CSV table of C-alpha atoms (C1' of nucleotides) in Angstrom, one decimal:
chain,number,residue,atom,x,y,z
A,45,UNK,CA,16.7,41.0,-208.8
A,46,UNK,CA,15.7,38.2,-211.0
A,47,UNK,CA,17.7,35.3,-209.3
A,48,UNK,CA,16.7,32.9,-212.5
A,49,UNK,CA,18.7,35.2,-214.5
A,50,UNK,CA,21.5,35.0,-212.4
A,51,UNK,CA,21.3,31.6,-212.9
A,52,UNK,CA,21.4,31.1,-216.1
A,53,UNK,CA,23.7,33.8,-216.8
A,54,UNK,CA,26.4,31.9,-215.2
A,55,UNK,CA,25.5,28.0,-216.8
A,56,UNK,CA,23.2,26.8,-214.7
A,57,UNK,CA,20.2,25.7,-216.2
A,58,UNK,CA,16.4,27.0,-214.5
A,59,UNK,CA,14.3,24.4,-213.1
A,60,UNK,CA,11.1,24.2,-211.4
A,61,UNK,CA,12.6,23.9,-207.9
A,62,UNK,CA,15.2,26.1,-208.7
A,63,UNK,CA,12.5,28.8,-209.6
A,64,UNK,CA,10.2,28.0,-206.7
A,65,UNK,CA,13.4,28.7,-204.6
A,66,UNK,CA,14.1,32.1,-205.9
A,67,UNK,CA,10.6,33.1,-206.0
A,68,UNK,CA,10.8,32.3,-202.2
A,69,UNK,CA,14.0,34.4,-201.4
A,70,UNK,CA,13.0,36.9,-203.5
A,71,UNK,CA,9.7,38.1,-202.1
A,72,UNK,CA,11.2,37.9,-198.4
A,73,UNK,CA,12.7,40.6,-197.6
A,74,UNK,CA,15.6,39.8,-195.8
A,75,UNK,CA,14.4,37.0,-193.6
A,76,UNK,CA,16.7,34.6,-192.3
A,77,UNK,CA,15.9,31.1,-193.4
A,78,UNK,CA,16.3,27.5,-191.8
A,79,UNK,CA,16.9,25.1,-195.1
A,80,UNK,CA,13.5,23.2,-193.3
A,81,UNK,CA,12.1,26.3,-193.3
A,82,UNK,CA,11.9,27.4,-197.0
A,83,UNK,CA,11.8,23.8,-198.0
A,84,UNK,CA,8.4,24.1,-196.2
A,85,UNK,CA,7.8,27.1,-198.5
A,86,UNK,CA,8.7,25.2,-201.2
A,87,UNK,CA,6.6,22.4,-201.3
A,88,UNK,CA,3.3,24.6,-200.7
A,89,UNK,CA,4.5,25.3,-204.1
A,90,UNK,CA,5.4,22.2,-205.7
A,91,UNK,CA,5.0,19.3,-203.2
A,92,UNK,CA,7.7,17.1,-205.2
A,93,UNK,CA,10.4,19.7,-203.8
A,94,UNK,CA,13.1,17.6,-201.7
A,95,UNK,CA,15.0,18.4,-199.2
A,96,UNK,CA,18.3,17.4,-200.8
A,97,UNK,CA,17.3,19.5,-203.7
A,98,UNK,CA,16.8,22.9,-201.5
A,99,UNK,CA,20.3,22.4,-199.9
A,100,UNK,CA,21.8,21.7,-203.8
A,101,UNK,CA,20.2,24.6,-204.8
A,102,UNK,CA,21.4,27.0,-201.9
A,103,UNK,CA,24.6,25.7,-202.8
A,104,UNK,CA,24.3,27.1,-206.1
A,105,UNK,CA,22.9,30.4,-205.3
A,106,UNK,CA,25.9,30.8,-202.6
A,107,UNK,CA,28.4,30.1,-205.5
A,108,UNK,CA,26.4,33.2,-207.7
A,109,UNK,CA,26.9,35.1,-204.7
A,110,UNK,CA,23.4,35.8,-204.2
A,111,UNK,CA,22.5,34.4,-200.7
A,112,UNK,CA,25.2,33.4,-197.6
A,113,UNK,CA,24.5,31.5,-194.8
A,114,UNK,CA,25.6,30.8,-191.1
A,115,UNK,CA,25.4,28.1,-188.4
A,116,UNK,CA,24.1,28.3,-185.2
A,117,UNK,CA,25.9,26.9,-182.1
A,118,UNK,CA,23.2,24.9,-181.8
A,119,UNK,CA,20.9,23.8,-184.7
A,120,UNK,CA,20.7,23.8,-188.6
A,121,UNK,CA,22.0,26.3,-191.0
A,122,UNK,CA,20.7,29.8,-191.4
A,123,UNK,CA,20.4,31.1,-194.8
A,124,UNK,CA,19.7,34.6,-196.2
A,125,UNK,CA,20.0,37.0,-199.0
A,126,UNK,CA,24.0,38.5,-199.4
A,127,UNK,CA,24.2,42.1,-197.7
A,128,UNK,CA,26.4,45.0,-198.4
A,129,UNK,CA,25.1,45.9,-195.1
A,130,UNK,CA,25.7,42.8,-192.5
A,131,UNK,CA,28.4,40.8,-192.2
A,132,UNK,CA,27.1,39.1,-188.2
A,133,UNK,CA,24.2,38.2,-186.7
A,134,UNK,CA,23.2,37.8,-183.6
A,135,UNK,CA,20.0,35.4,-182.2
A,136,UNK,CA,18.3,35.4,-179.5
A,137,UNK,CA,18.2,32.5,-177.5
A,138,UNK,CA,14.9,32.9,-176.1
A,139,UNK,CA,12.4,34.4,-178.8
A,140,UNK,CA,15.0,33.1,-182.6
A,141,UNK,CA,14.4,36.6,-183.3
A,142,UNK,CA,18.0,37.2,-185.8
A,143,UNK,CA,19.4,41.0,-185.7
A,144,UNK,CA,22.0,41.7,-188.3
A,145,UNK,CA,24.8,43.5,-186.6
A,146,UNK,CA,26.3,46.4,-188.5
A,147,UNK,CA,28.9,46.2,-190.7
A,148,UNK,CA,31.0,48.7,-189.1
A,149,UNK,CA,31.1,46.1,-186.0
A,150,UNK,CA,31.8,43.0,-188.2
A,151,UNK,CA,34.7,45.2,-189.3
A,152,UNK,CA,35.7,46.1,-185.7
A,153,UNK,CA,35.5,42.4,-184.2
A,154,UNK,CA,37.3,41.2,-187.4
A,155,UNK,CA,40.2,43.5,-186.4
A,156,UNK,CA,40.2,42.9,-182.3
A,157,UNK,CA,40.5,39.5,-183.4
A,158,UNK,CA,43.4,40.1,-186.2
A,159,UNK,CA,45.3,42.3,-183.4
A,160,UNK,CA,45.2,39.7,-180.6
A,161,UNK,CA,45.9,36.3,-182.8
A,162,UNK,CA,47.5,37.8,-186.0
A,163,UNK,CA,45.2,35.2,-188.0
A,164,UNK,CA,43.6,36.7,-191.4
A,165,UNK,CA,40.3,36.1,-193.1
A,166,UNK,CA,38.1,35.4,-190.0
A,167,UNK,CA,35.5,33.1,-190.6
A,168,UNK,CA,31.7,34.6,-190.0
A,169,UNK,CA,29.7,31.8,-190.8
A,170,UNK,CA,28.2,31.3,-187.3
A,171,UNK,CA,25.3,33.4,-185.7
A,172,UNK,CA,26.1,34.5,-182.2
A,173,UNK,CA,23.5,34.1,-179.8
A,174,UNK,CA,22.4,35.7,-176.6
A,175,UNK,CA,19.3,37.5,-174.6
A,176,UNK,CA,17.8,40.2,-176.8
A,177,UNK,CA,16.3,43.0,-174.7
A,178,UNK,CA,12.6,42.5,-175.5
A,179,UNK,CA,13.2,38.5,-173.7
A,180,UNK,CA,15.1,40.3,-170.5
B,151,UNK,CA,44.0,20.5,-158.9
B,152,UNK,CA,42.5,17.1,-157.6
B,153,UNK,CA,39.4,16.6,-160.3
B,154,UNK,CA,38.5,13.4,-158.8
B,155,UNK,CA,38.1,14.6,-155.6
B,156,UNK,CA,36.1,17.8,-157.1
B,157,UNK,CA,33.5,15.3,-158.4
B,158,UNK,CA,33.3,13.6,-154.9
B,159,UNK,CA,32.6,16.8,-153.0
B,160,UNK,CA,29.8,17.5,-155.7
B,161,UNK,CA,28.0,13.9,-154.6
B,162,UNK,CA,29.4,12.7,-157.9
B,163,UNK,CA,31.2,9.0,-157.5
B,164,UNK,CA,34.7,8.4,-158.2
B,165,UNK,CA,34.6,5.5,-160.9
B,166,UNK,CA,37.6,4.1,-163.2
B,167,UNK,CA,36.7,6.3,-166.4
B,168,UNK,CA,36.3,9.3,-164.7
B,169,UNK,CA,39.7,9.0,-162.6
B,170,UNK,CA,41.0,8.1,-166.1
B,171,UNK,CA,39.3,11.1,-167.6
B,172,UNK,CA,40.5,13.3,-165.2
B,173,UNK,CA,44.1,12.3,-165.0
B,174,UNK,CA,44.3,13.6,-169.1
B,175,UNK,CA,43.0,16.5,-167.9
B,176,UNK,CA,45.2,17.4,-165.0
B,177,UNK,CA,48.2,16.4,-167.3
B,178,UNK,CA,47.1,18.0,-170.4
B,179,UNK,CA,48.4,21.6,-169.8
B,180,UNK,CA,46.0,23.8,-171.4
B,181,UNK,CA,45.6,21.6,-174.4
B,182,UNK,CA,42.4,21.9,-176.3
B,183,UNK,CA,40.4,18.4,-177.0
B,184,UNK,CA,38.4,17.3,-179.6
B,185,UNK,CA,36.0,14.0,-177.5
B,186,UNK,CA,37.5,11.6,-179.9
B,187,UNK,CA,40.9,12.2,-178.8
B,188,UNK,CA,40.1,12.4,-175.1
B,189,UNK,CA,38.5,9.2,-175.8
B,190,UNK,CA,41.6,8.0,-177.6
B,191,UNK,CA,43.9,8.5,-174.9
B,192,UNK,CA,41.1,7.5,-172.3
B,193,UNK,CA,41.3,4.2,-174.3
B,194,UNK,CA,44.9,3.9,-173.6
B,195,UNK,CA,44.7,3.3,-170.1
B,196,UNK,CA,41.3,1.6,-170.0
B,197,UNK,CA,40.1,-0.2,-173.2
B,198,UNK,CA,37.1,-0.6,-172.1
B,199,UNK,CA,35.7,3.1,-172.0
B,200,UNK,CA,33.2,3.9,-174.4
B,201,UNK,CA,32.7,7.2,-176.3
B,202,UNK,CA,29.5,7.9,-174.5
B,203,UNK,CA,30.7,7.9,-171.2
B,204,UNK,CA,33.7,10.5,-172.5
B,205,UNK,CA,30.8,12.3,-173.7
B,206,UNK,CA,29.1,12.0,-170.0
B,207,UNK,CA,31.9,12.8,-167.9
B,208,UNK,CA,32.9,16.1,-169.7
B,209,UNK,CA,29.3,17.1,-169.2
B,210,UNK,CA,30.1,16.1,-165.8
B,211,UNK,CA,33.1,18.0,-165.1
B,212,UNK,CA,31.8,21.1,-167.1
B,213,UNK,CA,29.1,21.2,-164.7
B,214,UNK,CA,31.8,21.1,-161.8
B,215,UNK,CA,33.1,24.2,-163.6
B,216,UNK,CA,36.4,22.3,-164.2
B,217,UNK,CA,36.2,22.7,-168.1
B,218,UNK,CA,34.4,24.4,-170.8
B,219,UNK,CA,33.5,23.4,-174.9
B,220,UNK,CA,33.4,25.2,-177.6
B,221,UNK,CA,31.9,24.4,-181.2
B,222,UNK,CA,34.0,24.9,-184.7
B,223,UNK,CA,31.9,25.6,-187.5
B,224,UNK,CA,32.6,22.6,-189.2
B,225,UNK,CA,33.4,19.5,-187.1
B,226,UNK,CA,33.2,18.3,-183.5
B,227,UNK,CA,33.1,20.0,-180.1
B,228,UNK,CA,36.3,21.3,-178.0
B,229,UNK,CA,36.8,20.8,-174.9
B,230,UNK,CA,39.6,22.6,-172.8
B,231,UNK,CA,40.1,23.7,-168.9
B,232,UNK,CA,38.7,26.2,-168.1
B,233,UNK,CA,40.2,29.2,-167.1
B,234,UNK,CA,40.2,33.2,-166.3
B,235,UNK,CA,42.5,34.2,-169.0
B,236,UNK,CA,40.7,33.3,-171.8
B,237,UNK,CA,36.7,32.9,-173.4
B,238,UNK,CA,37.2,33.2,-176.9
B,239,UNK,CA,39.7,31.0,-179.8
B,240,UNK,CA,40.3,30.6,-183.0
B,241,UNK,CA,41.2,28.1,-184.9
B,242,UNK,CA,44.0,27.6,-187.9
B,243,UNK,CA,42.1,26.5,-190.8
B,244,UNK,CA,45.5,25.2,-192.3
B,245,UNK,CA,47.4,23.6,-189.6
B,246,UNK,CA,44.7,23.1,-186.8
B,247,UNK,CA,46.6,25.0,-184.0
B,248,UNK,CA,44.1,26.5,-181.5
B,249,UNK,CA,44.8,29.9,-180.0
B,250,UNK,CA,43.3,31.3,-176.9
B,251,UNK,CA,42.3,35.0,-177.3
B,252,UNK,CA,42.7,37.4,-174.8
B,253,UNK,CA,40.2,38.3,-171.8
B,254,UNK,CA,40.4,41.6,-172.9
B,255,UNK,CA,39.7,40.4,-176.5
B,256,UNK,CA,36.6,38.9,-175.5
B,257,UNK,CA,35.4,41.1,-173.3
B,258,UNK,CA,35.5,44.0,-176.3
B,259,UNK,CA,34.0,41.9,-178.8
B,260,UNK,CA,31.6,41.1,-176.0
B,261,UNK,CA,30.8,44.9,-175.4
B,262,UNK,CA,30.5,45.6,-179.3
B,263,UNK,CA,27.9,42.8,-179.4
B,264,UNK,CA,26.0,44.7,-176.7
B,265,UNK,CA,26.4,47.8,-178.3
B,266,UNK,CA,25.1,47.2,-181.8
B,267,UNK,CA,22.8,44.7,-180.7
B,268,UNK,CA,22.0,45.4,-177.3
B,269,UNK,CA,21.7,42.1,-176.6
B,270,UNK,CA,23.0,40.5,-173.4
B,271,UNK,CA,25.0,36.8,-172.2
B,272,UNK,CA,26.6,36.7,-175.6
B,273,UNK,CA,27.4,33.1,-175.9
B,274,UNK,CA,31.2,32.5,-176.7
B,275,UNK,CA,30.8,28.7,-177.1
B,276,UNK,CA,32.0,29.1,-180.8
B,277,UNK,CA,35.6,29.0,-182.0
B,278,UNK,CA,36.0,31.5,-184.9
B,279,UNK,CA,38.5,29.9,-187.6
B,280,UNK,CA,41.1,31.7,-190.1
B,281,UNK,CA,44.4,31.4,-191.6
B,282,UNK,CA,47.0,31.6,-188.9
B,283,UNK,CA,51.0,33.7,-189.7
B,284,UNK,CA,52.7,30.9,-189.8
B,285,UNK,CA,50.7,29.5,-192.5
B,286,UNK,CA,50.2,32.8,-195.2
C,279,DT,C1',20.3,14.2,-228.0
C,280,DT,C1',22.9,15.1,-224.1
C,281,DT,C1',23.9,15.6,-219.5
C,282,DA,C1',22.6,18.7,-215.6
C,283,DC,C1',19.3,18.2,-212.3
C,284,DT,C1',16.0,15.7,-209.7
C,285,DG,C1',13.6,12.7,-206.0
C,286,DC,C1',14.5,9.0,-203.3
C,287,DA,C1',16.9,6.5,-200.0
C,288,DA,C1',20.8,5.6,-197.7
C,289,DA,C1',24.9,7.1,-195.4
C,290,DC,C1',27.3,10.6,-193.2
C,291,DG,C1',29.6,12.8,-188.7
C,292,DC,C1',28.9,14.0,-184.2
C,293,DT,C1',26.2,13.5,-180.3
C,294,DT,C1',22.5,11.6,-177.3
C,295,DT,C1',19.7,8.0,-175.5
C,296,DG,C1',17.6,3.5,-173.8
C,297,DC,C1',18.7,-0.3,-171.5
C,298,DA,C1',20.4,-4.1,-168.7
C,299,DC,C1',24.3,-4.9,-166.0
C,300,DC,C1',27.7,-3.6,-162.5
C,301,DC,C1',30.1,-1.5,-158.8
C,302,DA,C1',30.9,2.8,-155.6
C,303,DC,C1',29.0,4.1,-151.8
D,24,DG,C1',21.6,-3.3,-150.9
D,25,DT,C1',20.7,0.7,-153.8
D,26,DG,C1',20.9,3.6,-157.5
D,27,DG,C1',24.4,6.1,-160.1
D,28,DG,C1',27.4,5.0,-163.7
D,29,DT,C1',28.8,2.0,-167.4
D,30,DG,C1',29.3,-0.3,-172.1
D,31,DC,C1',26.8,-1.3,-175.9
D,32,DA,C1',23.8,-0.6,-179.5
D,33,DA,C1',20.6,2.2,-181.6
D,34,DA,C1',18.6,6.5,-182.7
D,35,DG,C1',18.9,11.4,-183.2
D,36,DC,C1',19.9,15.5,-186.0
D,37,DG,C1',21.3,18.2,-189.8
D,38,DT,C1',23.6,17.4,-194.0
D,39,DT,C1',25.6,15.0,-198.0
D,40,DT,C1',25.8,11.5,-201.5
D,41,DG,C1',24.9,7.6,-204.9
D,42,DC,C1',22.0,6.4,-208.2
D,43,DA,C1',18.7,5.8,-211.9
D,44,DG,C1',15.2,8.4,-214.0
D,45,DT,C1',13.7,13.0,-216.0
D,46,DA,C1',13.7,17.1,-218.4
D,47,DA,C1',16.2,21.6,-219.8
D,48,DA,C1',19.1,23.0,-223.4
DNA sequence: TTTACTGCAAACGCTTTGCACCCAC
DNA sequence: GTGGGTGCAAAGCGTTTGCAGTAAA
């Protein structure tokens, strides 16, 4: 679980930011972050922190494999740590709460859709969105 | 099949752009649009029509219910007719070509949503993308 | 010492907006 | 005549990039 490691194990060297950044991702659990939001997080830690240099670093950890993100229909990026466990997500429109669909239904939407179109590695980089029960 | 007079009965007026727009549509098949080429072929047979008013008269006709968008992941919006076969595409990643998934398709992806997530109005204003037969 | 990484500022692509003029009604 | 619609230009938003300076190796 140490992200610096990971990091450095594959060439890249460990800076400040970089370790700011990992510190962040790695004490959250498996919150889903806007790139404003942990830049925020960031710079309570080091207030030099940029925002260009959050997105370069995302970057990075999304080459290691360590975090993914997704887009929203509307709105920024959503980032988050790499799951065995989740492939979707879902957001609701009315309180941004995220829910991580199951795997198992990633699997069975990824199939509906190979069966009706015949097109292969289906893109699930975007969040769907919707009413959650709690807002209804 | 008469947009222009669809605006009218709305209390919408009937000006040169949107007659223009309109006629594209009604002669488009069930072709899907990105703005800029609407706007392109607007342009042929009215120079004068700016992007922004493109952009303002598809909002305009998708609030007559006469067409619908979607977003891709990466790039601009789509903008097709609207109709009751389809709610869900996908897009080639290779050679662009747009698809229209079944109702049915929709509607089970739309059921597994609820399911997992038990969330409700799952938005469909997305166009999931992949790698089409022709081009693997 | 070397060059990967940084902060900064500017530019990006798509979309929206403010405004004064114009024309459909 | 009135105000809804327009073209134009500028700004918006999230993201990317060019660059010269900095610091990790």
């Amino acid at each position: 679980m140490d992200f610096a490691n990971h990091l450095k194990k594959r060439g890249y060297r460990i800076t400040n930011a970089r370790e700011v950044i990992c510190t962040i991702l790695e004490n959250s659990g498996h919150q889903h972050f806007t790139v404003e939001e942990l830049h925020t997080e960031a710079v309570k830690r080091d207030k030099n922190i940029d925002l260009a240099t959050v997105y370069r670093t995302l970057e990075v950890l999304e080459d290691i494999d360590i975090i993914e993100h997704s887009h929203q229909v509307h709105g920024s990026g959503i980032f988050y740590l790499k799951s065995e466990y989740s492939n979707f997500h879902i957001i609701c429109e009315i309180c941004k709460k995220i829910v991580d669909l199951k795997k198992s239904t990633s699997k069975k939407i990824n199939d509906l859709l190979k069966n009706d179109s015949d097109f292969k590695d289906v893109n699930n980089h975007f969040i769907y969105s919707g009413q959650c029960k709690n807002c209804n």
